[in-house]
mmCIF file of C-alpha atoms and ligand atoms in Angstrom:
data_model
loop_
_atom_site.group_PDB
_atom_site.id
_atom_site.type_symbol
_atom_site.label_atom_id
_atom_site.label_comp_id
_atom_site.label_asym_id
_atom_site.label_seq_id
_atom_site.Cartn_x
_atom_site.Cartn_y
_atom_site.Cartn_z
ATOM 1 C CA MET A 1 131.947 45.145 42.502
ATOM 2 C CA LYS A 2 131.687 47.374 45.571
ATOM 3 C CA LEU A 3 134.430 49.852 46.309
ATOM 4 C CA ALA A 4 136.041 51.276 49.447
ATOM 5 C CA GLY A 5 139.266 53.171 49.924
ATOM 6 C CA VAL A 6 141.502 55.241 52.123
ATOM 7 C CA LEU A 7 141.563 59.019 51.643
ATOM 8 C CA GLY A 8 144.775 60.676 52.735
ATOM 9 C CA HIS A 9 147.658 62.891 51.704
ATOM 10 C CA PRO A 10 150.103 61.227 51.595
ATOM 11 C CA VAL A 11 148.635 57.749 51.568
ATOM 12 C CA SER A 12 151.169 55.860 49.469
ATOM 13 C CA HIS A 13 152.555 53.923 52.426
ATOM 14 C CA SER A 14 149.200 52.862 53.839
ATOM 15 C CA ARG A 15 148.914 49.173 54.611
ATOM 16 C CA SER A 16 145.127 49.365 54.628
ATOM 17 C CA PRO A 17 144.599 48.243 51.000
ATOM 18 C CA ALA A 18 146.532 44.990 51.551
ATOM 19 C CA MET A 19 144.791 44.414 54.887
ATOM 20 C CA MET A 20 141.254 45.186 53.718
ATOM 21 C CA ASN A 21 141.499 43.349 50.385
ATOM 22 C CA ALA A 22 142.742 40.244 52.211
ATOM 23 C CA ALA A 23 139.745 40.501 54.525
ATOM 24 C CA PHE A 24 137.246 40.902 51.681
ATOM 25 C CA ALA A 25 138.766 37.887 49.887
ATOM 26 C CA GLU A 26 138.602 35.794 53.052
ATOM 27 C CA LEU A 27 134.928 36.696 53.505
ATOM 28 C CA GLY A 28 134.160 35.959 49.835
ATOM 29 C CA LEU A 29 132.923 39.523 49.316
ATOM 30 C CA ASN A 30 133.169 41.193 45.918
ATOM 31 C CA TRP A 31 134.671 44.395 47.360
ATOM 32 C CA HIS A 32 137.842 46.171 46.334
ATOM 33 C CA TYR A 33 139.774 48.681 48.475
ATOM 34 C CA VAL A 34 142.052 51.319 46.965
ATOM 35 C CA ARG A 35 144.327 54.184 47.945
ATOM 36 C CA LEU A 36 142.739 57.583 47.303
ATOM 37 C CA PRO A 37 145.465 60.241 47.470
ATOM 38 C CA VAL A 38 143.539 63.508 47.779
ATOM 39 C CA PRO A 39 144.888 66.942 48.781
ATOM 40 C CA SER A 40 142.841 68.969 51.260
ATOM 41 C CA ALA A 41 141.496 71.375 48.647
ATOM 42 C CA LEU A 42 139.811 68.472 46.822
ATOM 43 C CA PHE A 43 138.679 66.456 49.839
ATOM 44 C CA VAL A 44 135.030 67.480 50.085
ATOM 45 C CA ALA A 45 134.363 67.332 46.322
ATOM 46 C CA THR A 46 136.031 63.913 46.117
ATOM 47 C CA VAL A 47 134.017 62.454 48.984
ATOM 48 C CA ARG A 48 130.779 63.792 47.510
ATOM 49 C CA ALA A 49 131.641 62.059 44.214
ATOM 50 C CA LEU A 50 132.488 58.659 45.720
ATOM 51 C CA PRO A 51 128.988 57.162 46.196
ATOM 52 C CA ALA A 52 128.069 57.656 42.529
ATOM 53 C CA SER A 53 131.361 55.978 41.580
ATOM 54 C CA GLY A 54 130.470 52.758 43.383
ATOM 55 C CA TYR A 55 131.989 53.433 46.805
ATOM 56 C CA LEU A 56 130.131 52.211 49.873
ATOM 57 C CA GLY A 57 132.672 53.415 52.395
ATOM 58 C CA ALA A 58 136.011 55.052 52.984
ATOM 59 C CA ASN A 59 138.646 55.313 55.632
ATOM 60 C CA VAL A 60 140.140 58.719 56.248
ATOM 61 C CA THR A 61 143.636 59.484 57.429
ATOM 62 C CA ILE A 62 146.033 62.427 57.725
ATOM 63 C CA PRO A 63 145.152 65.270 57.191
ATOM 64 C CA HIS A 64 141.406 64.824 56.593
ATOM 65 C CA LYS A 65 139.917 63.405 59.809
ATOM 66 C CA VAL A 66 138.407 66.676 61.049
ATOM 67 C CA ALA A 67 137.105 67.606 57.588
ATOM 68 C CA ALA A 68 135.535 64.140 57.301
ATOM 69 C CA LEU A 69 133.448 64.725 60.417
ATOM 70 C CA GLU A 70 132.486 68.228 59.299
ATOM 71 C CA LEU A 71 131.131 67.125 55.938
ATOM 72 C CA ALA A 72 129.178 64.140 57.271
ATOM 73 C CA ASP A 73 125.386 64.255 57.441
ATOM 74 C CA GLU A 74 125.382 62.166 60.593
ATOM 75 C CA ALA A 75 128.015 61.025 63.070
ATOM 76 C CA THR A 76 128.363 58.439 65.815
ATOM 77 C CA GLY A 77 128.848 59.543 69.409
ATOM 78 C CA ALA A 78 132.530 58.573 69.250
ATOM 79 C CA ALA A 79 133.242 60.698 66.170
ATOM 80 C CA GLY A 80 131.329 63.660 67.576
ATOM 81 C CA ALA A 81 133.035 63.525 70.972
ATOM 82 C CA ILE A 82 136.527 63.095 69.508
ATOM 83 C CA GLY A 83 135.912 65.762 66.869
ATOM 84 C CA ALA A 84 137.304 63.630 64.052
ATOM 85 C CA ALA A 85 136.250 60.704 61.858
ATOM 86 C CA ASN A 86 138.350 57.959 60.291
ATOM 87 C CA THR A 87 135.489 56.052 58.664
ATOM 88 C CA LEU A 88 132.729 57.142 56.316
ATOM 89 C CA SER A 89 129.782 55.094 55.124
ATOM 90 C CA PHE A 90 127.680 56.046 52.105
ATOM 91 C CA THR A 91 124.072 54.924 52.095
ATOM 92 C CA ASP A 92 121.026 56.441 50.386
ATOM 93 C CA GLY A 93 122.937 59.550 49.396
ATOM 94 C CA ALA A 94 123.926 60.338 52.970
ATOM 95 C CA VAL A 95 127.413 60.360 54.466
ATOM 96 C CA ALA A 96 127.698 58.842 57.951
ATOM 97 C CA ALA A 97 130.888 59.248 59.995
ATOM 98 C CA ASP A 98 132.394 57.106 62.716
ATOM 99 C CA ASN A 99 135.667 57.031 64.597
ATOM 100 C CA THR A 100 136.932 53.460 64.835
ATOM 101 C CA ASP A 101 140.410 54.573 65.953
ATOM 102 C CA ALA A 102 139.023 54.696 69.495
ATOM 103 C CA GLY A 103 137.463 51.224 69.532
ATOM 104 C CA GLY A 104 140.424 49.917 67.532
ATOM 105 C CA LEU A 105 142.827 51.038 70.230
ATOM 106 C CA LEU A 106 140.804 49.275 72.933
ATOM 107 C CA ALA A 107 140.554 46.108 70.812
ATOM 108 C CA ALA A 108 144.303 46.183 70.177
ATOM 109 C CA LEU A 109 144.957 46.573 73.899
ATOM 110 C CA GLY A 110 143.070 43.326 74.422
ATOM 111 C CA GLU A 111 142.713 43.810 78.173
ATOM 112 C CA PRO A 112 140.100 45.691 80.158
ATOM 113 C CA VAL A 113 141.290 49.096 81.326
ATOM 114 C CA MET A 114 138.474 49.761 83.791
ATOM 115 C CA GLY A 115 140.129 51.106 86.956
ATOM 116 C CA SER A 116 143.609 51.202 85.362
ATOM 117 C CA THR A 117 145.737 54.285 85.029
ATOM 118 C CA ALA A 118 146.632 55.385 81.494
ATOM 119 C CA MET A 119 149.292 57.874 80.405
ATOM 120 C CA VAL A 120 148.750 59.342 76.934
ATOM 121 C CA LEU A 121 151.678 61.123 75.246
ATOM 122 C CA GLY A 122 150.762 63.747 72.655
ATOM 123 C CA ALA A 123 147.950 66.199 72.054
ATOM 124 C CA GLY A 124 147.074 65.881 68.343
ATOM 125 C CA GLY A 125 144.143 64.126 66.744
ATOM 126 C CA ALA A 126 145.404 60.659 67.623
ATOM 127 C CA ALA A 127 145.706 61.698 71.271
ATOM 128 C CA ARG A 128 142.103 62.924 71.303
ATOM 129 C CA GLY A 129 140.910 59.507 70.115
ATOM 130 C CA ALA A 130 143.058 57.658 72.633
ATOM 131 C CA VAL A 131 142.058 59.859 75.585
ATOM 132 C CA TRP A 132 138.361 59.555 74.779
ATOM 133 C CA ALA A 133 138.555 55.770 74.266
ATOM 134 C CA LEU A 134 140.483 55.098 77.464
ATOM 135 C CA ARG A 135 138.293 57.413 79.527
ATOM 136 C CA GLU A 136 135.106 55.834 78.128
ATOM 137 C CA ALA A 137 136.489 52.379 78.963
ATOM 138 C CA GLY A 138 136.925 53.423 82.590
ATOM 139 C CA ALA A 139 140.638 54.219 82.816
ATOM 140 C CA GLU A 140 141.970 57.098 84.863
ATOM 141 C CA VAL A 141 143.688 59.091 82.106
ATOM 142 C CA SER A 142 146.557 61.563 82.265
ATOM 143 C CA VAL A 143 147.925 63.418 79.274
ATOM 144 C CA TRP A 144 151.381 64.866 78.589
ATOM 145 C CA ASN A 145 152.603 66.770 75.555
ATOM 146 C CA ARG A 146 155.825 68.589 74.613
ATOM 147 C CA THR A 147 153.765 71.743 74.123
ATOM 148 C CA LEU A 148 152.044 71.870 77.480
ATOM 149 C CA THR A 149 149.329 74.323 76.411
ATOM 150 C CA ARG A 150 148.029 71.819 73.829
ATOM 151 C CA ALA A 151 147.850 69.103 76.493
ATOM 152 C CA ALA A 152 146.043 71.507 78.821
ATOM 153 C CA ALA A 153 143.417 72.253 76.167
ATOM 154 C CA LEU A 154 142.910 68.544 75.443
ATOM 155 C CA ALA A 155 142.717 67.658 79.150
ATOM 156 C CA ALA A 156 140.092 70.354 79.675
ATOM 157 C CA ASP A 157 138.046 69.132 76.677
ATOM 158 C CA PHE A 158 137.864 65.591 78.022
ATOM 159 C CA GLY A 159 137.961 66.225 81.760
ATOM 160 C CA VAL A 160 141.210 64.321 82.315
ATOM 161 C CA ARG A 161 144.410 65.235 84.146
ATOM 162 C CA GLN A 162 147.290 67.065 82.525
ATOM 163 C CA VAL A 163 150.782 66.299 83.821
ATOM 164 C CA ASP A 164 153.981 68.271 83.259
ATOM 165 C CA ARG A 165 156.025 65.124 82.617
ATOM 166 C CA PRO A 166 155.082 61.503 81.794
ATOM 167 C CA GLN A 167 154.224 59.542 84.913
ATOM 168 C CA ALA A 168 154.017 55.902 85.946
ATOM 169 C CA ALA A 169 150.799 54.217 84.804
ATOM 170 C CA ASP A 170 149.450 50.753 83.986
ATOM 171 C CA VAL A 171 149.211 51.615 80.297
ATOM 172 C CA LEU A 172 151.254 54.136 78.313
ATOM 173 C CA VAL A 173 150.068 55.190 74.857
ATOM 174 C CA ASN A 174 152.356 57.109 72.500
ATOM 175 C CA THR A 175 150.367 59.129 69.993
ATOM 176 C CA THR A 176 153.241 61.444 69.046
ATOM 177 C CA SER A 177 155.239 61.023 65.872
ATOM 178 C CA VAL A 178 158.465 60.432 67.802
ATOM 179 C CA GLY A 179 160.074 57.236 66.489
ATOM 180 C CA LEU A 180 158.584 57.527 63.007
ATOM 181 C CA ASP A 181 162.018 58.422 61.682
ATOM 182 C CA PRO A 182 163.872 55.062 61.633
ATOM 183 C CA ALA A 183 167.080 56.850 62.660
ATOM 184 C CA THR A 184 165.568 57.704 66.089
ATOM 185 C CA THR A 185 167.625 56.092 68.850
ATOM 186 C CA GLU A 186 166.313 55.061 72.246
ATOM 187 C CA GLU A 187 168.216 58.032 73.752
ATOM 188 C CA ASP A 188 166.534 60.414 71.268
ATOM 189 C CA LEU A 189 163.176 58.964 72.249
ATOM 190 C CA ILE A 190 163.822 59.264 75.987
ATOM 191 C CA ASP A 191 164.896 62.900 75.508
ATOM 192 C CA ALA A 192 161.982 63.830 73.242
ATOM 193 C CA LEU A 193 159.294 62.204 75.389
ATOM 194 C CA TRP A 194 160.855 62.999 78.783
ATOM 195 C CA LEU A 195 160.994 59.318 79.713
ATOM 196 C CA ASP A 196 164.207 59.686 81.702
ATOM 197 C CA GLY A 197 163.807 58.007 85.089
ATOM 198 C CA LEU A 198 160.474 56.405 84.213
ATOM 199 C CA ASP A 199 160.232 52.601 84.339
ATOM 200 C CA PRO A 200 158.415 51.170 81.294
ATOM 201 C CA PRO A 201 154.790 50.426 82.254
ATOM 202 C CA ALA A 202 153.328 46.908 82.082
ATOM 203 C CA THR A 203 151.622 47.723 78.769
ATOM 204 C CA VAL A 204 152.899 50.142 76.152
ATOM 205 C CA VAL A 205 151.037 51.079 72.976
ATOM 206 C CA ASP A 206 153.005 52.787 70.225
ATOM 207 C CA MET A 207 150.815 54.209 67.477
ATOM 208 C CA VAL A 208 153.973 54.653 65.402
ATOM 209 C CA TYR A 209 154.716 51.705 63.182
ATOM 210 C CA GLY A 210 157.500 50.815 60.827
ATOM 211 C CA ASP A 211 159.230 47.714 59.573
ATOM 212 C CA GLY A 212 160.870 46.734 62.828
ATOM 213 C CA PRO A 213 160.395 47.448 66.538
ATOM 214 C CA THR A 214 160.130 51.181 67.240
ATOM 215 C CA PRO A 215 162.459 52.837 69.780
ATOM 216 C CA LEU A 216 159.563 52.952 72.254
ATOM 217 C CA ALA A 217 158.934 49.230 71.763
ATOM 218 C CA ARG A 218 162.613 48.495 72.433
ATOM 219 C CA TRP A 219 162.511 50.635 75.585
ATOM 220 C CA ALA A 220 159.337 48.906 76.791
ATOM 221 C CA VAL A 221 160.527 45.361 76.116
ATOM 222 C CA ARG A 222 163.860 45.968 77.848
ATOM 223 C CA GLY A 223 161.886 46.934 80.936
ATOM 224 C CA GLY A 224 159.711 43.822 80.734
ATOM 225 C CA GLY A 225 156.642 45.596 79.370
ATOM 226 C CA ARG A 226 154.161 44.205 76.854
ATOM 227 C CA VAL A 227 154.095 46.114 73.582
ATOM 228 C CA VAL A 228 151.021 46.674 71.451
ATOM 229 C CA ASP A 229 152.272 48.072 68.174
ATOM 230 C CA GLY A 230 150.700 50.490 65.730
ATOM 231 C CA LEU A 231 149.921 47.733 63.253
ATOM 232 C CA GLU A 232 147.712 46.014 65.824
ATOM 233 C CA VAL A 233 145.873 49.330 66.297
ATOM 234 C CA LEU A 234 145.580 49.620 62.494
ATOM 235 C CA VAL A 235 144.055 46.133 62.394
ATOM 236 C CA GLY A 236 141.665 47.034 65.222
ATOM 237 C CA GLN A 237 140.326 50.159 63.530
ATOM 238 C CA GLY A 238 140.174 48.482 60.106
ATOM 239 C CA ALA A 239 138.232 45.539 61.524
ATOM 240 C CA LEU A 240 135.607 47.850 63.032
ATOM 241 C CA SER A 241 135.303 49.837 59.783
ATOM 242 C CA LEU A 242 134.848 46.656 57.761
ATOM 243 C CA GLU A 243 132.207 45.356 60.177
ATOM 244 C CA TRP A 244 130.327 48.672 59.944
ATOM 245 C CA TRP A 245 130.288 48.571 56.127
ATOM 246 C CA THR A 246 129.586 44.887 55.584
ATOM 247 C CA GLY A 247 127.852 43.677 58.756
ATOM 248 C CA ARG A 248 130.245 40.708 58.779
ATOM 249 C CA PRO A 249 132.720 39.767 61.544
ATOM 250 C CA ALA A 250 136.247 40.787 60.519
ATOM 251 C CA PRO A 251 138.798 37.998 59.926
ATOM 252 C CA LEU A 252 141.392 39.391 62.345
ATOM 253 C CA ASP A 253 144.194 36.891 61.748
ATOM 254 C CA VAL A 254 144.015 37.335 57.981
ATOM 255 C CA MET A 255 144.079 41.116 58.433
ATOM 256 C CA ARG A 256 147.054 40.914 60.814
ATOM 257 C CA ARG A 257 149.077 38.803 58.419
ATOM 258 C CA ALA A 258 148.295 41.083 55.478
ATOM 259 C CA ALA A 259 149.057 44.272 57.447
ATOM 260 C CA ARG A 260 152.418 42.879 58.562
ATOM 261 C CA GLY A 261 153.331 41.946 55.024
ATOM 262 C CA PRO A 262 155.370 39.078 53.654
HETATM 263 P P1 ATR B 1 148.151 63.715 65.028
HETATM 264 O O1 ATR B 1 146.916 64.443 64.683
HETATM 265 O O2 ATR B 1 148.504 62.584 64.120
HETATM 266 O O3 ATR B 1 148.185 63.268 66.459
HETATM 267 P P2 ATR B 1 149.753 66.156 65.284
HETATM 268 O O4 ATR B 1 148.602 67.038 65.609
HETATM 269 O O5 ATR B 1 150.741 66.664 64.273
HETATM 270 O O6 ATR B 1 149.336 64.752 64.727
HETATM 271 O O7 ATR B 1 150.504 65.782 66.623
HETATM 272 C C1 ATR B 1 151.784 65.285 66.649
HETATM 273 C C2 ATR B 1 152.152 65.038 68.104
HETATM 274 O O8 ATR B 1 153.518 64.613 68.162
HETATM 275 C C3 ATR B 1 152.068 66.298 68.956
HETATM 276 O O9 ATR B 1 151.653 65.924 70.249
HETATM 277 C C4 ATR B 1 153.530 66.802 68.932
HETATM 278 O O10 ATR B 1 153.861 67.603 70.034
HETATM 279 P P3 ATR B 1 153.656 69.216 69.972
HETATM 280 O O11 ATR B 1 152.200 69.460 70.195
HETATM 281 O O12 ATR B 1 154.517 69.738 71.054
HETATM 282 O O13 ATR B 1 154.115 69.630 68.587
HETATM 283 C C5 ATR B 1 154.252 65.488 69.006
HETATM 284 N N1 ATR B 1 155.628 65.590 68.540
HETATM 285 C C6 ATR B 1 156.040 65.656 67.266
HETATM 286 N N2 ATR B 1 157.393 65.722 67.210
HETATM 287 C C7 ATR B 1 157.836 65.704 68.496
HETATM 288 C C8 ATR B 1 159.135 65.728 69.104
HETATM 289 N N3 ATR B 1 160.259 65.772 68.372
HETATM 290 N N4 ATR B 1 159.200 65.674 70.441
HETATM 291 C C9 ATR B 1 158.074 65.594 71.203
HETATM 292 N N5 ATR B 1 156.824 65.560 70.685
HETATM 293 C C10 ATR B 1 156.697 65.610 69.349
#
């Protein structure tokens, strides 16, 4: 049996094992995907030990994405440009790193963004992936963050525009953690993300996911917008990781059903 897993801390709520194991079963592959809860101090040693333990690949989530890129022997252009990796592949003793969050976001969007305007909220690691992906796909990207200096640094890194409040755009992408707390109301969200007076754009992507619609999704739908939720982005990045490891086309519908749960 071949092994893969998700390295994170915490990682107990990850839906990736259910999603990836369903995909491997559908493809008839003898792979198994597990949670790998690993604190930062043990991250490098753990990754180095994985290939000899039967692992061919791993996904990487909070807080290890930067460390994953740093330890890799080689990296794709996406991972290098974003400065973070969410996927590792182990072959011939070498660790290769990719960032499928970027391609996963574009796949989840499901519409070309060439020539569109995109408004990215947030300035953390997820924002870096989103800004790079949208810019590479030909969108005109603006970035806003509560802490303006972080947005300014990100905008300078990627050569995009920084704005001092969220602005109208064809696509809005929330990469902040606002809405993660299920008690967040729509008013809380509007206050936290300065959405007061802004009409929901035609397409809204919320990287946050939970069991029901997020406050941002409710805001977007009320305004007639189309919502792409965080689980669809999770499916998009997982599909690209699986294809990189196995060379097989990912069974998207099976992965979607498994990620969404019973
Ligand atoms: P990640 O790497 O997952 O993107 P992060 O670096 O912790 O995580 O970034 C979290 C993002 O959510 C940041 O953009 C943060 O804004 P600040 O840079 O101002 O901290 C944003 N965020 C978190 N809580 C927020 C809140 N209550 N209101 C507005 N933005 C918030």
